[in-house]
mmCIF file of C-alpha atoms in Angstrom:
data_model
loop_
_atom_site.group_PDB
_atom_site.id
_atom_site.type_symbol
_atom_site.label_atom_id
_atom_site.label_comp_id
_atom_site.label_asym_id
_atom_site.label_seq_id
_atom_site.Cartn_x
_atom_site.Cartn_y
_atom_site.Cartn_z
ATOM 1 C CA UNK A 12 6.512 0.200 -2.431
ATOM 2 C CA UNK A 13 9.549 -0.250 -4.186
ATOM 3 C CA UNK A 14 8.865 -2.889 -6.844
ATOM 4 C CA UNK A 15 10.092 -5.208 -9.194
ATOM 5 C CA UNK A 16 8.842 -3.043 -12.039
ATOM 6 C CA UNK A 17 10.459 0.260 -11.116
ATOM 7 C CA UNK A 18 13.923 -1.741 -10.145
ATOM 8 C CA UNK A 19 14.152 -2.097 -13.177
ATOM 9 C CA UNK A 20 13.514 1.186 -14.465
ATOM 10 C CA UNK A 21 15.815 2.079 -12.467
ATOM 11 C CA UNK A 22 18.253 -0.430 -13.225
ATOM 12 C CA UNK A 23 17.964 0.186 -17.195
ATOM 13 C CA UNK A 24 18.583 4.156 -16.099
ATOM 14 C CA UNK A 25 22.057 3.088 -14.217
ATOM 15 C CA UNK A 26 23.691 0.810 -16.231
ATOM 16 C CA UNK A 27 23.067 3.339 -19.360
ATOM 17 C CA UNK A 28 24.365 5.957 -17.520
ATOM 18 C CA UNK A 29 27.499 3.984 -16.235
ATOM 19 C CA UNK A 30 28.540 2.918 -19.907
ATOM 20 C CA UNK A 31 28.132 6.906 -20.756
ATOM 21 C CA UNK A 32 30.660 7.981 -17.460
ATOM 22 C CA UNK A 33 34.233 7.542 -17.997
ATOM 23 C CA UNK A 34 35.102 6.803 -14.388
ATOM 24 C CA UNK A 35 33.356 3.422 -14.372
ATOM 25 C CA UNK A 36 33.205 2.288 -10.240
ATOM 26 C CA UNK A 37 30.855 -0.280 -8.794
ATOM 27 C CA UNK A 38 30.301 0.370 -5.820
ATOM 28 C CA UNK A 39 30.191 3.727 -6.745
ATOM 29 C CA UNK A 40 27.020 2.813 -9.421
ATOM 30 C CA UNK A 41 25.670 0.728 -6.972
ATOM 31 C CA UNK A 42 25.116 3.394 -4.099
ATOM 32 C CA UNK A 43 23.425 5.752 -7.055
ATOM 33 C CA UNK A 44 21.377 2.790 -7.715
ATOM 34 C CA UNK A 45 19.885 2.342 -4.053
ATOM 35 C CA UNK A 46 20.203 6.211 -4.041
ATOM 36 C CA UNK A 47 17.927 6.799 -6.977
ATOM 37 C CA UNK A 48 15.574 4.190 -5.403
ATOM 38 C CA UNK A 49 15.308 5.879 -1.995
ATOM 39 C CA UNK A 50 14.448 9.165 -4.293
ATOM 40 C CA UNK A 51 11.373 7.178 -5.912
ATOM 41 C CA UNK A 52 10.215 6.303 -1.569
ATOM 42 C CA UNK A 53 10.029 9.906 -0.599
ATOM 43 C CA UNK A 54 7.987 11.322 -3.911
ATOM 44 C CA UNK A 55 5.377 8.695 -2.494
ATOM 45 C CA UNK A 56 5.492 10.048 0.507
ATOM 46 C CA UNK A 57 5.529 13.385 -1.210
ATOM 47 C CA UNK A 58 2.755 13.211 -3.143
ATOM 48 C CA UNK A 59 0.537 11.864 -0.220
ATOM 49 C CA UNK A 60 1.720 14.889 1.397
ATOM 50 C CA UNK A 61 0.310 17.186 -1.562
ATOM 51 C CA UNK A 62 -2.865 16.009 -0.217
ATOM 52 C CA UNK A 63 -2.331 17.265 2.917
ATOM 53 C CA UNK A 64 -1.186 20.613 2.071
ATOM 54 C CA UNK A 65 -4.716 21.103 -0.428
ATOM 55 C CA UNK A 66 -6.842 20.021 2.572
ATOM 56 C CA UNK A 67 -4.865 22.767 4.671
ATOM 57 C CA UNK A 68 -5.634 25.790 1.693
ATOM 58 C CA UNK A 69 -9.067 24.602 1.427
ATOM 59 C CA UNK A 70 -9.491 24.631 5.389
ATOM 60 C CA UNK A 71 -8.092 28.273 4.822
ATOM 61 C CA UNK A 72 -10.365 29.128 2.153
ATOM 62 C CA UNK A 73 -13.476 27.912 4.379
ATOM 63 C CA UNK A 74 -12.150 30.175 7.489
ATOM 64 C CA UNK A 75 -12.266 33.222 5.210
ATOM 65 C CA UNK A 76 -15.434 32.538 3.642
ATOM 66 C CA UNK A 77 -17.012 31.891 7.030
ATOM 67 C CA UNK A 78 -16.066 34.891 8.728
ATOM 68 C CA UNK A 79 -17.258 36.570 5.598
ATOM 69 C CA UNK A 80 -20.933 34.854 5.653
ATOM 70 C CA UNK A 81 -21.020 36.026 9.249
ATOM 71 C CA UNK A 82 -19.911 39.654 8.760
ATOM 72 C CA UNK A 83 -22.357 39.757 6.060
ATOM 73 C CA UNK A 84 -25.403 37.292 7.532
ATOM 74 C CA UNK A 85 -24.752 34.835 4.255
ATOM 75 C CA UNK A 86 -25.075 31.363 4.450
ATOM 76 C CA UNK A 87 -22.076 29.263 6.231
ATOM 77 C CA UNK A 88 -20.078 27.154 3.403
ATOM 78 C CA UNK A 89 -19.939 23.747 3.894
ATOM 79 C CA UNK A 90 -16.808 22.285 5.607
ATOM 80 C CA UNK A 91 -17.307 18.946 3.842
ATOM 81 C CA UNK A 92 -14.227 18.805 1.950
ATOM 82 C CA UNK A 93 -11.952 20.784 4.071
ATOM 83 C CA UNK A 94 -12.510 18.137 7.056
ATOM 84 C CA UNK A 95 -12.675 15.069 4.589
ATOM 85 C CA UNK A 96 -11.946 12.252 7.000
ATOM 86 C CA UNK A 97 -9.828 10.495 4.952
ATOM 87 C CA UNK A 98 -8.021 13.416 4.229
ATOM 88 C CA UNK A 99 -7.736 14.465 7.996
ATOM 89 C CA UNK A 100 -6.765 10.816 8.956
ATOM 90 C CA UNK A 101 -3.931 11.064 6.606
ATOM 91 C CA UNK A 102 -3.130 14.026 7.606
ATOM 92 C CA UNK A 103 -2.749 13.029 11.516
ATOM 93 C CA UNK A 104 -0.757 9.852 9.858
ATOM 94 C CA UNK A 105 2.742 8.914 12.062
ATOM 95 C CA UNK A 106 4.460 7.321 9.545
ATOM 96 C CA UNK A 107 3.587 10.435 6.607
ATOM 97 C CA UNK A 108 4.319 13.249 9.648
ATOM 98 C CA UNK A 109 7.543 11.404 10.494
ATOM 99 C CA UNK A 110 8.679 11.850 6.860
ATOM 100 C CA UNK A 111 7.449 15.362 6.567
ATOM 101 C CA UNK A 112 10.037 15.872 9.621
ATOM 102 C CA UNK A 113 12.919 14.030 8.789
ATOM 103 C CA UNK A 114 13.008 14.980 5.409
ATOM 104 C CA UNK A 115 12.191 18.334 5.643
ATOM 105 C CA UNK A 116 10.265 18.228 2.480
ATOM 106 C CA UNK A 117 6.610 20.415 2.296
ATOM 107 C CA UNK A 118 4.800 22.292 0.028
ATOM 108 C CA UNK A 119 5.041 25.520 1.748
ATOM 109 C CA UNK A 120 7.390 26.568 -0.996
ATOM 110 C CA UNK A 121 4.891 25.705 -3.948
ATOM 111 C CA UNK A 122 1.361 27.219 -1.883
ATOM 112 C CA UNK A 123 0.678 28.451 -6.036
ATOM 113 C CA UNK A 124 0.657 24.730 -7.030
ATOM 114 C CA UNK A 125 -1.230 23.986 -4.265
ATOM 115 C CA UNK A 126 -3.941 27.137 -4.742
ATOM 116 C CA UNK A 127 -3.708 26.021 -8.513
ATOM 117 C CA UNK A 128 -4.950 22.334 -7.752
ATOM 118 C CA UNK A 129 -7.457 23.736 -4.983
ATOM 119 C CA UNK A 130 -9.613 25.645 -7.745
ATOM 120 C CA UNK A 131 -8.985 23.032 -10.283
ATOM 121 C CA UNK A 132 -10.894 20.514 -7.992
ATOM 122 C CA UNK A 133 -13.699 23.148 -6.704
ATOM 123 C CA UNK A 134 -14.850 23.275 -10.786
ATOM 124 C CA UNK A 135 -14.155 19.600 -11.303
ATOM 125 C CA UNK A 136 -17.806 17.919 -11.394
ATOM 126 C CA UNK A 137 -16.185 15.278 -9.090
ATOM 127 C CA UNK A 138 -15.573 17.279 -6.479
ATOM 128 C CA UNK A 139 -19.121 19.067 -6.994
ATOM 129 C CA UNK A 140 -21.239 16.017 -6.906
ATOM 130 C CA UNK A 141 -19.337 15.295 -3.770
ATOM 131 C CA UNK A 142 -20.447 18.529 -1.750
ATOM 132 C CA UNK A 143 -24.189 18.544 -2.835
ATOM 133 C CA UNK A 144 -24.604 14.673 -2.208
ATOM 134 C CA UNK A 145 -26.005 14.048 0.863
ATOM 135 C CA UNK A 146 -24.033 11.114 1.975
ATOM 136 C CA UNK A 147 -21.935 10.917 4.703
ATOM 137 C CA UNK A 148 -19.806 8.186 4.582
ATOM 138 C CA UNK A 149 -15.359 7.586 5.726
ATOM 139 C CA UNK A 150 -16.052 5.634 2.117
ATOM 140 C CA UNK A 151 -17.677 8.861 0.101
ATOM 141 C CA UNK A 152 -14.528 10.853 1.676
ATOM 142 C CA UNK A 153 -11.881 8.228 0.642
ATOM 143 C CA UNK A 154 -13.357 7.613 -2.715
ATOM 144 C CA UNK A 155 -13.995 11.150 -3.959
ATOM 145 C CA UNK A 156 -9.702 11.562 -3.266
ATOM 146 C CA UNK A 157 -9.179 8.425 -5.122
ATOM 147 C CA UNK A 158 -11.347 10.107 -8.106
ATOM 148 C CA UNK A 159 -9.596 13.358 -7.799
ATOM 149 C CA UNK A 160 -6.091 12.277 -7.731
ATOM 150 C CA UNK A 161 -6.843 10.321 -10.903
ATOM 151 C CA UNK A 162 -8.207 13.236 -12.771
ATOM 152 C CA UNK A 163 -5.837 16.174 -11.820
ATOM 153 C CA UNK A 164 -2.604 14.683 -10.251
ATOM 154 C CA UNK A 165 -1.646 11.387 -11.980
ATOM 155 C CA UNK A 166 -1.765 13.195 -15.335
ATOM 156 C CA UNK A 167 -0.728 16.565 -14.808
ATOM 157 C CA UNK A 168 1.947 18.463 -16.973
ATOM 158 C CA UNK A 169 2.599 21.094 -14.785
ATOM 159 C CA UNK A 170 2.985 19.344 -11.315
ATOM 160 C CA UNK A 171 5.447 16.690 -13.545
ATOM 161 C CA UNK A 172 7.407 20.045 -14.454
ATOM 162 C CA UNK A 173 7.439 20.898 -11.005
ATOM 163 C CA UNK A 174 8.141 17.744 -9.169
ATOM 164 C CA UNK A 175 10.961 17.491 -12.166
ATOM 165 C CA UNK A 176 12.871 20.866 -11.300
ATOM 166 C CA UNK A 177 12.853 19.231 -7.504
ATOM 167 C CA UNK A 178 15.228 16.446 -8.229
ATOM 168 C CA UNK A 179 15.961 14.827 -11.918
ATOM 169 C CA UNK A 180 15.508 10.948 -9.898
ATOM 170 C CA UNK A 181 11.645 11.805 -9.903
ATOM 171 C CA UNK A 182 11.730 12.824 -14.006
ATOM 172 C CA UNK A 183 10.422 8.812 -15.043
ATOM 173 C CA UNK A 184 9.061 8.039 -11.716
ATOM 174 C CA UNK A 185 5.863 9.720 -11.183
ATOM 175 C CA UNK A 186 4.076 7.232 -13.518
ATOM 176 C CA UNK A 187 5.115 4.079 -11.112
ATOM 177 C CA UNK A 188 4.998 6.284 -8.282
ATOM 178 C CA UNK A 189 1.393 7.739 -8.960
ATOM 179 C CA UNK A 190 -0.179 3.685 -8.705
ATOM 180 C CA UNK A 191 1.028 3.073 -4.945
ATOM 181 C CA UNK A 192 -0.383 6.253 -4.407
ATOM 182 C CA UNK A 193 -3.718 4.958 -5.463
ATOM 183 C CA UNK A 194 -3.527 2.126 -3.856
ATOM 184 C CA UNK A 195 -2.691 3.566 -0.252
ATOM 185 C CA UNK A 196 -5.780 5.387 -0.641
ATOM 186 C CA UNK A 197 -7.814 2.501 -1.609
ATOM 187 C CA UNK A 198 -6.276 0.884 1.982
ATOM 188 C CA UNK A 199 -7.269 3.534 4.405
ATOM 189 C CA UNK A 200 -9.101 1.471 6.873
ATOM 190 C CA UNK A 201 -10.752 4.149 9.527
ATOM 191 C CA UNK A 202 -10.220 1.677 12.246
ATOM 192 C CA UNK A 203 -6.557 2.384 12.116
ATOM 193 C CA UNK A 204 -6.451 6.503 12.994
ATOM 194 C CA UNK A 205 -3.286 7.778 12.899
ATOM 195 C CA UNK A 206 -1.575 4.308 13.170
ATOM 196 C CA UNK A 207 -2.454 3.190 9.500
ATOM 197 C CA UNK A 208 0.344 1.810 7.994
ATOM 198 C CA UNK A 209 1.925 3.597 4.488
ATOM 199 C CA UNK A 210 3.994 1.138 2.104
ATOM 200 C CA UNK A 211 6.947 0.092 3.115
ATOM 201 C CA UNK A 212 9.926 1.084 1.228
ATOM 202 C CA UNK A 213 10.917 -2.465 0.330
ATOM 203 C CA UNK A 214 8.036 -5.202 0.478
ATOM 204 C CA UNK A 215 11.099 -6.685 2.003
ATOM 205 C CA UNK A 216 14.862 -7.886 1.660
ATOM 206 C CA UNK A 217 14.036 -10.159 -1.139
ATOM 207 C CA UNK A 218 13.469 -6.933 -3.192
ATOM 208 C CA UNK A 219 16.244 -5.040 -2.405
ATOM 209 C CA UNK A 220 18.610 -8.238 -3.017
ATOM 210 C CA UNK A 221 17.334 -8.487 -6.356
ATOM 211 C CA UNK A 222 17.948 -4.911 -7.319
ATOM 212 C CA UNK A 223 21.735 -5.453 -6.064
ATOM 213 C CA UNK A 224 22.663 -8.823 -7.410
ATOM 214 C CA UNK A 225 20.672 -7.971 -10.801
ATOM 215 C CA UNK A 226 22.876 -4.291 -11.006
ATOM 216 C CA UNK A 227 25.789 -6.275 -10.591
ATOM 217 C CA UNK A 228 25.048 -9.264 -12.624
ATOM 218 C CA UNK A 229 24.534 -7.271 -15.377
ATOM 219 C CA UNK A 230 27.648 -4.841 -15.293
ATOM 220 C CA UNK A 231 30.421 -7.905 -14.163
ATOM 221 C CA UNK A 232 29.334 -10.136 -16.624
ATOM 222 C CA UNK A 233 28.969 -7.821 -19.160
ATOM 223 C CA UNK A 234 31.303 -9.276 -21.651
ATOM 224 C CA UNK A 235 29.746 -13.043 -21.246
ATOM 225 C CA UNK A 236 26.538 -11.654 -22.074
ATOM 226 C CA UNK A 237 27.536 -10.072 -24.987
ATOM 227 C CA UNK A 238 28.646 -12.956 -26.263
ATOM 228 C CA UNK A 239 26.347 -14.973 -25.687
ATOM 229 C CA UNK A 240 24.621 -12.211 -27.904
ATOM 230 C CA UNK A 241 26.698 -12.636 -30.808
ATOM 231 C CA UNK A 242 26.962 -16.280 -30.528
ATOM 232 C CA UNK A 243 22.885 -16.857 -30.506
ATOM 233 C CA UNK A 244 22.288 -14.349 -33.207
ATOM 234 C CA UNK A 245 24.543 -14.379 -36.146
ATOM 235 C CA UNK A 246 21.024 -14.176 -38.103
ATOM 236 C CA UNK A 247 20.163 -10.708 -36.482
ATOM 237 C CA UNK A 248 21.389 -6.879 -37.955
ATOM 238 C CA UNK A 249 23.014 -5.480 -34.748
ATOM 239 C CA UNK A 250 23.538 -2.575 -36.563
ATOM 240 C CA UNK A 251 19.849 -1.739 -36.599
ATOM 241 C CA UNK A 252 20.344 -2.351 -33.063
ATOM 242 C CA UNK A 253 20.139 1.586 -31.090
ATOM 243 C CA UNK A 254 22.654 1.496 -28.111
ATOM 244 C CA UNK A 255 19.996 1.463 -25.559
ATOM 245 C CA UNK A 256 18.609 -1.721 -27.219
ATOM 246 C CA UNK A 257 22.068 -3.959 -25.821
ATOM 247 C CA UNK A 258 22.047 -2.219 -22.783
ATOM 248 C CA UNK A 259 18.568 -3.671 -22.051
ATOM 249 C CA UNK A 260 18.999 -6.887 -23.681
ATOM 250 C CA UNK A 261 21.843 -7.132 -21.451
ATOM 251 C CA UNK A 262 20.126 -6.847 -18.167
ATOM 252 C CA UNK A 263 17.780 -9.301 -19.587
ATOM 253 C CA UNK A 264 20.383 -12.009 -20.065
ATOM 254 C CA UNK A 265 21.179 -11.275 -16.332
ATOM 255 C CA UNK A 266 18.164 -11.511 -15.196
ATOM 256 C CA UNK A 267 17.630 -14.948 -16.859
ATOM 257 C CA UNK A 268 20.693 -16.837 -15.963
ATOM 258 C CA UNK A 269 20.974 -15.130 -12.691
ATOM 259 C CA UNK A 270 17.185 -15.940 -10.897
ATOM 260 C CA UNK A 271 16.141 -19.176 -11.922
ATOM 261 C CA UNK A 272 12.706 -18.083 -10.105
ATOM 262 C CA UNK A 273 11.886 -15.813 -12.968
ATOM 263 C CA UNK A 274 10.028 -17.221 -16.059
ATOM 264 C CA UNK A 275 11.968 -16.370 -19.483
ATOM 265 C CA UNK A 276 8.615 -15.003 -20.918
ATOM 266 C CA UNK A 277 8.134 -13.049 -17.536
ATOM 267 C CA UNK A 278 11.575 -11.153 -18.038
ATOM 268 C CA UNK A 279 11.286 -10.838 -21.891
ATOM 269 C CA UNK A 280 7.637 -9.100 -21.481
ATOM 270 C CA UNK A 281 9.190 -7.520 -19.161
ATOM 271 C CA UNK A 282 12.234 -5.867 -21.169
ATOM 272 C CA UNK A 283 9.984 -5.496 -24.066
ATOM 273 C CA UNK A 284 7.976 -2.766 -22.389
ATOM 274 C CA UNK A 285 10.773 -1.535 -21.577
ATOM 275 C CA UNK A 286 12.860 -0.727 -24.811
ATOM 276 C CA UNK A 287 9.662 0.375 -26.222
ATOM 277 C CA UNK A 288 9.794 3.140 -23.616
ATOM 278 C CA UNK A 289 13.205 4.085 -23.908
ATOM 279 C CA UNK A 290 14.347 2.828 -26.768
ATOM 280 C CA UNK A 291 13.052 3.359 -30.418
ATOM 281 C CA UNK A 292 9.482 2.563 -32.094
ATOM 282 C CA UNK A 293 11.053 -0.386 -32.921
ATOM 283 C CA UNK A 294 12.927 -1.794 -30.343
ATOM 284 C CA UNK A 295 10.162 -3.516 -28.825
ATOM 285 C CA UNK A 296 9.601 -5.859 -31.764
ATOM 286 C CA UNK A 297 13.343 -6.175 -32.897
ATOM 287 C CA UNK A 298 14.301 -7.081 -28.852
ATOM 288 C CA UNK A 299 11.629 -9.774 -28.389
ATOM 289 C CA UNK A 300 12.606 -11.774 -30.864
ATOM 290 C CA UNK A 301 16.142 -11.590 -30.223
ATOM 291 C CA UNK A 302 15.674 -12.133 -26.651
ATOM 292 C CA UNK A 303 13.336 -15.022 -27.719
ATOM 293 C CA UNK A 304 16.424 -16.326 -29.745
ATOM 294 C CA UNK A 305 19.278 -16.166 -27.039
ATOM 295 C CA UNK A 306 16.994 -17.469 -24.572
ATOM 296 C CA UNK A 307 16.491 -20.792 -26.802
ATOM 297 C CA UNK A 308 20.018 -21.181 -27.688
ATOM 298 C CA UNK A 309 21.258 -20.653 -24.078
ATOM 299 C CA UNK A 310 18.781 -23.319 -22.804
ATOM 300 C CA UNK A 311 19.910 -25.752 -25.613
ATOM 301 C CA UNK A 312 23.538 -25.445 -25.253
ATOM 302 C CA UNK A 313 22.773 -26.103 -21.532
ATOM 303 C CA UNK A 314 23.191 -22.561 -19.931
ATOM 304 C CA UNK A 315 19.964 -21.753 -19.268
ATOM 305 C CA UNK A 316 18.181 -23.824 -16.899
ATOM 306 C CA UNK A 317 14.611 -22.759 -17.453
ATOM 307 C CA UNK A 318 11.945 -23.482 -20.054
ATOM 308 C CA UNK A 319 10.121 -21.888 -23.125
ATOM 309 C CA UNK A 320 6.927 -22.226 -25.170
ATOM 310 C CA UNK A 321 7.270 -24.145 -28.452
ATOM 311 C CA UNK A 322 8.162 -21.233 -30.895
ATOM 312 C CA UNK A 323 5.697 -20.050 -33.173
ATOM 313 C CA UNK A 324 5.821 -20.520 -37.073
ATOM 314 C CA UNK A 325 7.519 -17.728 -38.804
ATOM 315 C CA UNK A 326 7.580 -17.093 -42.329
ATOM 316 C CA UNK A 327 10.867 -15.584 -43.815
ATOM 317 C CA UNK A 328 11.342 -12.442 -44.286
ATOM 318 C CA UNK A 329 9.323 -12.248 -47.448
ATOM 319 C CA UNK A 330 11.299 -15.185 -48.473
ATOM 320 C CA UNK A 331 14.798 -14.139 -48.386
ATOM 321 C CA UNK A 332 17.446 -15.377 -45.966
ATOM 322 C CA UNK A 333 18.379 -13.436 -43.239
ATOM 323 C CA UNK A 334 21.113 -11.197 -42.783
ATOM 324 C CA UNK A 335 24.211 -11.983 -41.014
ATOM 325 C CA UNK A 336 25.335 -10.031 -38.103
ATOM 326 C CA UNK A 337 28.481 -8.794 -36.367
ATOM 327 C CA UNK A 338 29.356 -9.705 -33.392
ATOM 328 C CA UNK A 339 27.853 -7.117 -31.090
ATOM 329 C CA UNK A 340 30.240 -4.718 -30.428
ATOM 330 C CA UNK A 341 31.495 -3.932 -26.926
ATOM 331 C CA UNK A 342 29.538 -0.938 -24.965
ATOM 332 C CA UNK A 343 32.473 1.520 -24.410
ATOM 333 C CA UNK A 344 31.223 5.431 -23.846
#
């Protein structure tokens, strides 16, 4: 589950926050890192579990109405949605119940988020067109949770708030999280009961070596790559740089010279997406081209063993020469 995207989330988190703490330690960092990661594993599991805990209240709610209807001669209520298969299947899940009980973690302390999200899907029209269709299909199940996750938990300001006052690691991972979600629901197979497998924490070592030779890449060479900064881009105004800017642009660089597997537009795109969501409105812009720039002079001074697109024309800026830079100065907190 955990993926090459949200490494480096995670990584750009780290490395900003070890520049900002005086008592800089490695290996210290680097159990934080793997730490934070493990945090990002169990809000998956989490959040497949708030599924389980809204099929419980609304298997409640049907109990109550039920003996009501018989005290009173009414009609029964449908127990369509309350014994969703998919949802029930899940719920009976080894690998989701074996979290639940080694991490202790439920949602028997939040049953008012829960309630909250139960009537919020009993007036959604989703989960209306789903009780008065008359199909009855594992696939009908499955898909009206796919629908219903999309519209009321992936984008939902007060679960964020919640899952946020739970543990600061989940604050920017909900986003990433909230996809593999998704997709584990799309997977269900029926066929597999109880036995269906959940993502793995790590698609597999490969993964998990990248996050720790990338963390460390970037913080013991530090002072290379900022050179290699300064030396590629006297052109460039580092002081319109924002602080967050070098520390991604430095994780790029390691990236780069450190997995030859990686294309250079691959990590730039990358890194670009990136500053633009933690950095300023114009980081994205001012990064690519620099990265662009380093990248070029480090593969034609022979450091960088990889290959780029012919550049595109640019036209000065508005005809004037550019502006010299400093050399970048030194990230010290």
């Amino acid at each position: 589950m955990i993926n090459r995207e949200l490494i480096r989330i995670k990584i750009v988190q780290l490395t900003y926050a070890y520049y900002q703490n005086g008592n800089k330690n490695m290996d210290v960092a680097e159990k934080e890192l793997f730490f934070s990661l493990s945090k990002a594993y169990d809000l998956y599991n989490y959040l497949l579990g708030l599924v389980v805990a809204i099929t419980k209240e609304e298997r409640l709610r049907v109990e109550v109405a039920t003996q009501r209807a018989q005290r009173e001669e009414t009609e029964i209520p449908s127990q369509k949605f309350a014994y969703n298969r998919f949802a029930v299947q899940l719920e009976e899940n080894k690998m989701l119940n074996e979290f639940v009980e080694t991490q202790k973690q439920t949602w028997t302390d939040d049953i008012e988020t829960v309630r909250k999200l139960c009537n919020q899907i009993e007036q959604s029209e989703t989960y209306q067109a789903y009780m008065a269709s008359e199909e009855d299909a594992y696939e009908a199940d499955r898909e009206v949770w796919r629908k219903l996750y999309k519209q009321l938990i992936q984008d939902n300001k007060d679960l964020d708030g919640l899952l946020e006052e739970k543990s600061l690691y989940w604050n920017d991972d909900k986003e990433v999280v909230d996809t593999f979600v998704l997709k584990t629901i799309k997977r269900f197979n029926p066929e597999e009961k109880s036995e269906q497998k959940l993502l793995p924490e790590y698609k597999d070592e490969e993964d998990k070596e990248f996050a720790r030779r990338l963390f460390r890449s970037t913080i013991l060479n530090a002072e290379q790559y900022q050179k290699y900064m300064s030396d590629a881009s006297r052109n460039w105004d580092f002081s319109r740089l924002a602080y967050m800017d070098v520390v991604i642009m430095q994780i790029a660089l390691a990236e780069m010279l450190t997995f030859p597997n990686i294309p250079v537009t691959v990590t730039i795109n990358e890194y670009v997406d990136l500053a633009k969501l933690y950095s300023t409105s114009r980081s994205g812009n001012y990064i690519n081209g620099m990265l662009d720039s380093i990248a070029r002079y480090l593969i034609q001074e022979g450091i960088l063993m990889k290959t780029m697109p012919p550049r595109a024309e640019r036209r000065p800026n508005n005809g004037q020469p550019a502006r010299k830079s400093p050399d970048v100065a030194p990230l010290q907190s």
